[in-house]
Amino acid sequence: MSVSPSPAASATSALSAPTEADLLAFVRRTAADAELIDSLPLDPEGRTWVRLEGPGGSEAWLIGWPPGTGTGWHDHAESVGAFLTAAGELKEYSLAARLPTDGWKTLELTEDVDRERRLPAGKGRAFGRHHVHEVLNESTERHAISVHAYYPPLPRIRRYSRTGPLLRLEQVERPEDWQ
């Protein structure tokens, strides 16, 4: 399944790479497409996803989140991105710190880096390169659905574990691992 951007968005993005604001506008428009949102198959136990056609060569996804599911701590490497909750509610925990991009396995975080954001339906956010976060559907009863977009298309995702102030790089995934 694929969603095409509006002709105006296509013309704009043909001139330059999509910005964080462009990606946020795209996820907002896409999340407002009730027919698309309702078409996503939902699994009671695991996340489901459908790849979408994002603006200006970006990578986009429609994701279904069963109750109690989440991403774990991760980043999107060199990509900027945006996501918006289309149905239900998600919670994002993030780090307000720029991490080194390579050459480390464990970091001790300072006390003031944690951020928490509630994202009910209609709310979203954009983020820059190397943004470290985890996204969760904390509901015990209701699915959530969200729209995500990244530019450039994800070259890799770094996955982390976290115990208190210690953040540990656990795995690096490449596109062939999730497509």
mmCIF file of C-alpha atoms in Angstrom:
data_model
loop_
_atom_site.group_PDB
_atom_site.id
_atom_site.type_symbol
_atom_site.label_atom_id
_atom_site.label_comp_id
_atom_site.label_asym_id
_atom_site.label_seq_id
_atom_site.Cartn_x
_atom_site.Cartn_y
_atom_site.Cartn_z
ATOM 1 C CA MET A 1 0.000 0.000 0.000
ATOM 2 C CA SER A 2 1.311 3.424 -0.876
ATOM 3 C CA VAL A 3 0.216 6.979 -0.198
ATOM 4 C CA SER A 4 1.323 9.718 -2.561
ATOM 5 C CA PRO A 5 1.954 13.264 -1.403
ATOM 6 C CA SER A 6 -0.130 16.075 -2.862
ATOM 7 C CA PRO A 7 1.094 17.573 -6.170
ATOM 8 C CA ALA A 8 2.184 20.739 -4.321
ATOM 9 C CA ALA A 9 4.206 18.695 -1.844
ATOM 10 C CA SER A 10 5.779 16.735 -4.713
ATOM 11 C CA ALA A 11 6.789 19.923 -6.530
ATOM 12 C CA THR A 12 8.304 21.414 -3.373
ATOM 13 C CA SER A 13 10.193 18.280 -2.402
ATOM 14 C CA ALA A 14 11.572 17.835 -5.936
ATOM 15 C CA LEU A 15 13.500 21.075 -5.388
ATOM 16 C CA SER A 16 15.082 20.107 -2.069
ATOM 17 C CA ALA A 17 15.241 17.397 0.558
ATOM 18 C CA PRO A 18 12.251 17.358 2.912
ATOM 19 C CA THR A 19 12.834 19.140 6.221
ATOM 20 C CA GLU A 20 11.612 18.076 9.661
ATOM 21 C CA ALA A 21 8.670 20.481 9.145
ATOM 22 C CA ASP A 22 7.862 18.897 5.761
ATOM 23 C CA LEU A 23 7.885 15.430 7.326
ATOM 24 C CA LEU A 24 5.661 16.581 10.190
ATOM 25 C CA ALA A 25 3.194 18.112 7.722
ATOM 26 C CA PHE A 26 3.169 14.838 5.750
ATOM 27 C CA VAL A 27 2.485 12.655 8.824
ATOM 28 C CA ARG A 28 -0.244 15.074 9.915
ATOM 29 C CA ARG A 29 -1.972 14.913 6.497
ATOM 30 C CA THR A 30 -1.575 11.148 6.285
ATOM 31 C CA ALA A 31 -2.925 10.567 9.814
ATOM 32 C CA ALA A 32 -6.042 12.534 8.837
ATOM 33 C CA ASP A 33 -6.825 9.962 6.107
ATOM 34 C CA ALA A 34 -9.394 7.904 8.027
ATOM 35 C CA GLU A 35 -9.739 5.339 5.239
ATOM 36 C CA LEU A 36 -5.990 4.648 5.281
ATOM 37 C CA ILE A 37 -5.829 4.478 9.084
ATOM 38 C CA ASP A 38 -8.796 2.080 9.199
ATOM 39 C CA SER A 39 -7.189 -0.150 6.530
ATOM 40 C CA LEU A 40 -4.192 -1.110 8.693
ATOM 41 C CA PRO A 41 -4.493 -4.724 9.857
ATOM 42 C CA LEU A 42 -4.116 -4.863 13.633
ATOM 43 C CA ASP A 43 -2.613 -7.842 15.428
ATOM 44 C CA PRO A 44 -3.540 -8.413 19.091
ATOM 45 C CA GLU A 45 0.042 -9.299 20.041
ATOM 46 C CA GLY A 46 2.584 -7.737 17.694
ATOM 47 C CA ARG A 47 3.101 -4.446 15.940
ATOM 48 C CA THR A 48 1.983 -4.260 12.316
ATOM 49 C CA TRP A 49 3.200 -1.867 9.654
ATOM 50 C CA VAL A 50 2.727 -0.817 6.071
ATOM 51 C CA ARG A 51 5.303 1.128 4.125
ATOM 52 C CA LEU A 52 4.059 4.394 2.607
ATOM 53 C CA GLU A 53 5.441 6.686 -0.065
ATOM 54 C CA GLY A 54 6.795 9.729 1.751
ATOM 55 C CA PRO A 55 7.530 13.175 0.321
ATOM 56 C CA GLY A 56 10.744 13.910 -1.546
ATOM 57 C CA GLY A 57 12.125 10.382 -1.410
ATOM 58 C CA SER A 58 11.573 9.986 2.333
ATOM 59 C CA GLU A 59 10.718 6.675 3.976
ATOM 60 C CA ALA A 60 7.314 6.511 5.669
ATOM 61 C CA TRP A 61 5.396 3.942 7.685
ATOM 62 C CA LEU A 62 1.924 3.381 9.098
ATOM 63 C CA ILE A 63 2.337 1.420 12.347
ATOM 64 C CA GLY A 64 -0.189 -0.381 14.570
ATOM 65 C CA TRP A 65 0.682 -0.791 18.250
ATOM 66 C CA PRO A 66 -1.162 -3.415 20.337
ATOM 67 C CA PRO A 67 -1.671 -2.584 24.019
ATOM 68 C CA GLY A 68 1.572 -2.736 25.998
ATOM 69 C CA THR A 69 3.977 -2.713 23.028
ATOM 70 C CA GLY A 70 6.908 -0.437 22.319
ATOM 71 C CA THR A 71 10.088 0.059 20.363
ATOM 72 C CA GLY A 72 12.767 -0.069 23.039
ATOM 73 C CA TRP A 73 15.475 2.606 23.061
ATOM 74 C CA HIS A 74 16.788 3.398 19.564
ATOM 75 C CA ASP A 75 17.840 6.143 17.180
ATOM 76 C CA HIS A 76 17.497 6.679 13.433
ATOM 77 C CA ALA A 77 21.166 7.452 12.769
ATOM 78 C CA GLU A 78 21.637 10.261 10.243
ATOM 79 C CA SER A 79 17.952 10.643 9.382
ATOM 80 C CA VAL A 80 15.627 13.411 10.533
ATOM 81 C CA GLY A 81 12.071 12.349 11.173
ATOM 82 C CA ALA A 82 8.569 12.978 12.389
ATOM 83 C CA PHE A 83 5.749 10.886 13.751
ATOM 84 C CA LEU A 84 2.169 11.502 14.785
ATOM 85 C CA THR A 85 -0.402 9.422 16.631
ATOM 86 C CA ALA A 86 -3.430 8.836 14.404
ATOM 87 C CA ALA A 87 -5.472 6.762 16.884
ATOM 88 C CA GLY A 88 -5.078 5.863 20.551
ATOM 89 C CA GLU A 89 -2.191 7.341 22.511
ATOM 90 C CA LEU A 90 1.568 6.847 22.504
ATOM 91 C CA LYS A 91 4.195 7.933 24.985
ATOM 92 C CA GLU A 92 7.708 8.922 24.011
ATOM 93 C CA TYR A 93 10.687 8.845 26.342
ATOM 94 C CA SER A 94 13.714 10.611 24.880
ATOM 95 C CA LEU A 95 17.158 11.865 25.752
ATOM 96 C CA ALA A 96 17.937 15.574 25.509
ATOM 97 C CA ALA A 97 21.591 14.844 24.807
ATOM 98 C CA ARG A 98 23.697 14.448 21.704
ATOM 99 C CA LEU A 99 25.395 11.056 21.843
ATOM 100 C CA PRO A 100 28.631 10.235 20.069
ATOM 101 C CA THR A 101 27.742 8.555 16.781
ATOM 102 C CA ASP A 102 30.389 5.814 16.833
ATOM 103 C CA GLY A 103 33.144 4.259 18.927
ATOM 104 C CA TRP A 104 31.313 3.542 22.178
ATOM 105 C CA LYS A 105 29.404 0.670 23.777
ATOM 106 C CA THR A 106 28.310 2.126 27.146
ATOM 107 C CA LEU A 107 27.601 5.692 28.249
ATOM 108 C CA GLU A 108 26.696 7.081 31.639
ATOM 109 C CA LEU A 109 23.948 9.668 31.220
ATOM 110 C CA THR A 110 23.580 12.765 33.375
ATOM 111 C CA GLU A 111 20.484 13.257 35.526
ATOM 112 C CA ASP A 112 18.908 16.017 33.447
ATOM 113 C CA VAL A 113 18.656 14.323 30.028
ATOM 114 C CA ASP A 114 15.347 12.462 30.346
ATOM 115 C CA ARG A 115 12.260 13.787 28.588
ATOM 116 C CA GLU A 116 8.741 12.367 28.509
ATOM 117 C CA ARG A 117 5.985 13.295 26.063
ATOM 118 C CA ARG A 118 2.359 12.123 25.856
ATOM 119 C CA LEU A 119 1.091 11.913 22.273
ATOM 120 C CA PRO A 120 -2.691 11.410 22.070
ATOM 121 C CA ALA A 121 -4.398 11.167 18.670
ATOM 122 C CA GLY A 122 -3.557 14.205 16.552
ATOM 123 C CA LYS A 123 -0.304 14.987 18.370
ATOM 124 C CA GLY A 124 3.130 14.360 16.962
ATOM 125 C CA ARG A 125 6.633 15.689 16.760
ATOM 126 C CA ALA A 126 9.610 16.125 14.518
ATOM 127 C CA PHE A 127 13.184 15.320 15.514
ATOM 128 C CA GLY A 128 16.717 15.763 14.263
ATOM 129 C CA ARG A 129 19.553 13.406 13.481
ATOM 130 C CA HIS A 130 20.688 10.942 16.163
ATOM 131 C CA HIS A 131 17.531 11.455 18.279
ATOM 132 C CA VAL A 132 17.472 8.679 20.911
ATOM 133 C CA HIS A 133 14.026 7.639 22.152
ATOM 134 C CA GLU A 134 11.596 4.857 22.856
ATOM 135 C CA VAL A 135 7.932 4.926 21.915
ATOM 136 C CA LEU A 136 5.278 2.963 23.820
ATOM 137 C CA ASN A 137 1.584 2.197 23.773
ATOM 138 C CA GLU A 138 1.032 2.057 27.519
ATOM 139 C CA SER A 139 -2.684 1.303 27.187
ATOM 140 C CA THR A 140 -3.762 -2.069 28.529
ATOM 141 C CA GLU A 141 -6.876 -2.167 26.331
ATOM 142 C CA ARG A 142 -6.543 -0.127 23.140
ATOM 143 C CA HIS A 143 -4.429 -0.233 19.993
ATOM 144 C CA ALA A 144 -2.640 2.902 18.857
ATOM 145 C CA ILE A 145 -1.837 3.767 15.244
ATOM 146 C CA SER A 146 0.849 6.196 14.125
ATOM 147 C CA VAL A 147 2.434 7.582 10.966
ATOM 148 C CA HIS A 148 6.240 7.996 10.708
ATOM 149 C CA ALA A 149 8.507 9.580 8.071
ATOM 150 C CA TYR A 150 12.319 9.764 7.809
ATOM 151 C CA TYR A 151 14.767 11.473 5.491
ATOM 152 C CA PRO A 152 17.061 10.277 4.198
ATOM 153 C CA PRO A 153 15.538 6.781 4.183
ATOM 154 C CA LEU A 154 16.830 4.969 7.250
ATOM 155 C CA PRO A 155 20.440 3.845 6.699
ATOM 156 C CA ARG A 156 20.440 2.052 10.047
ATOM 157 C CA ILE A 157 18.793 1.943 13.446
ATOM 158 C CA ARG A 158 20.900 1.623 16.561
ATOM 159 C CA ARG A 159 19.197 -0.224 19.427
ATOM 160 C CA TYR A 160 20.103 0.401 23.062
ATOM 161 C CA SER A 161 19.394 -1.044 26.482
ATOM 162 C CA ARG A 162 19.071 1.199 29.484
ATOM 163 C CA THR A 163 19.602 0.491 33.169
ATOM 164 C CA GLY A 164 19.330 3.635 35.268
ATOM 165 C CA PRO A 165 21.870 6.122 33.915
ATOM 166 C CA LEU A 166 23.688 3.518 31.774
ATOM 167 C CA LEU A 167 22.893 3.376 28.073
ATOM 168 C CA ARG A 168 24.415 0.478 26.183
ATOM 169 C CA LEU A 169 24.575 0.001 22.426
ATOM 170 C CA GLU A 170 23.196 -3.493 21.786
ATOM 171 C CA GLN A 171 22.608 -3.840 18.046
ATOM 172 C CA VAL A 172 22.827 -2.008 14.739
ATOM 173 C CA GLU A 173 20.098 -2.871 12.234
ATOM 174 C CA ARG A 174 20.228 -2.147 8.522
ATOM 175 C CA PRO A 175 17.243 -1.807 6.137
ATOM 176 C CA GLU A 176 17.430 -5.451 5.074
ATOM 177 C CA ASP A 177 16.728 -6.390 8.731
ATOM 178 C CA TRP A 178 13.231 -4.815 8.787
ATOM 179 C CA GLN A 179 11.995 -4.689 5.195
#
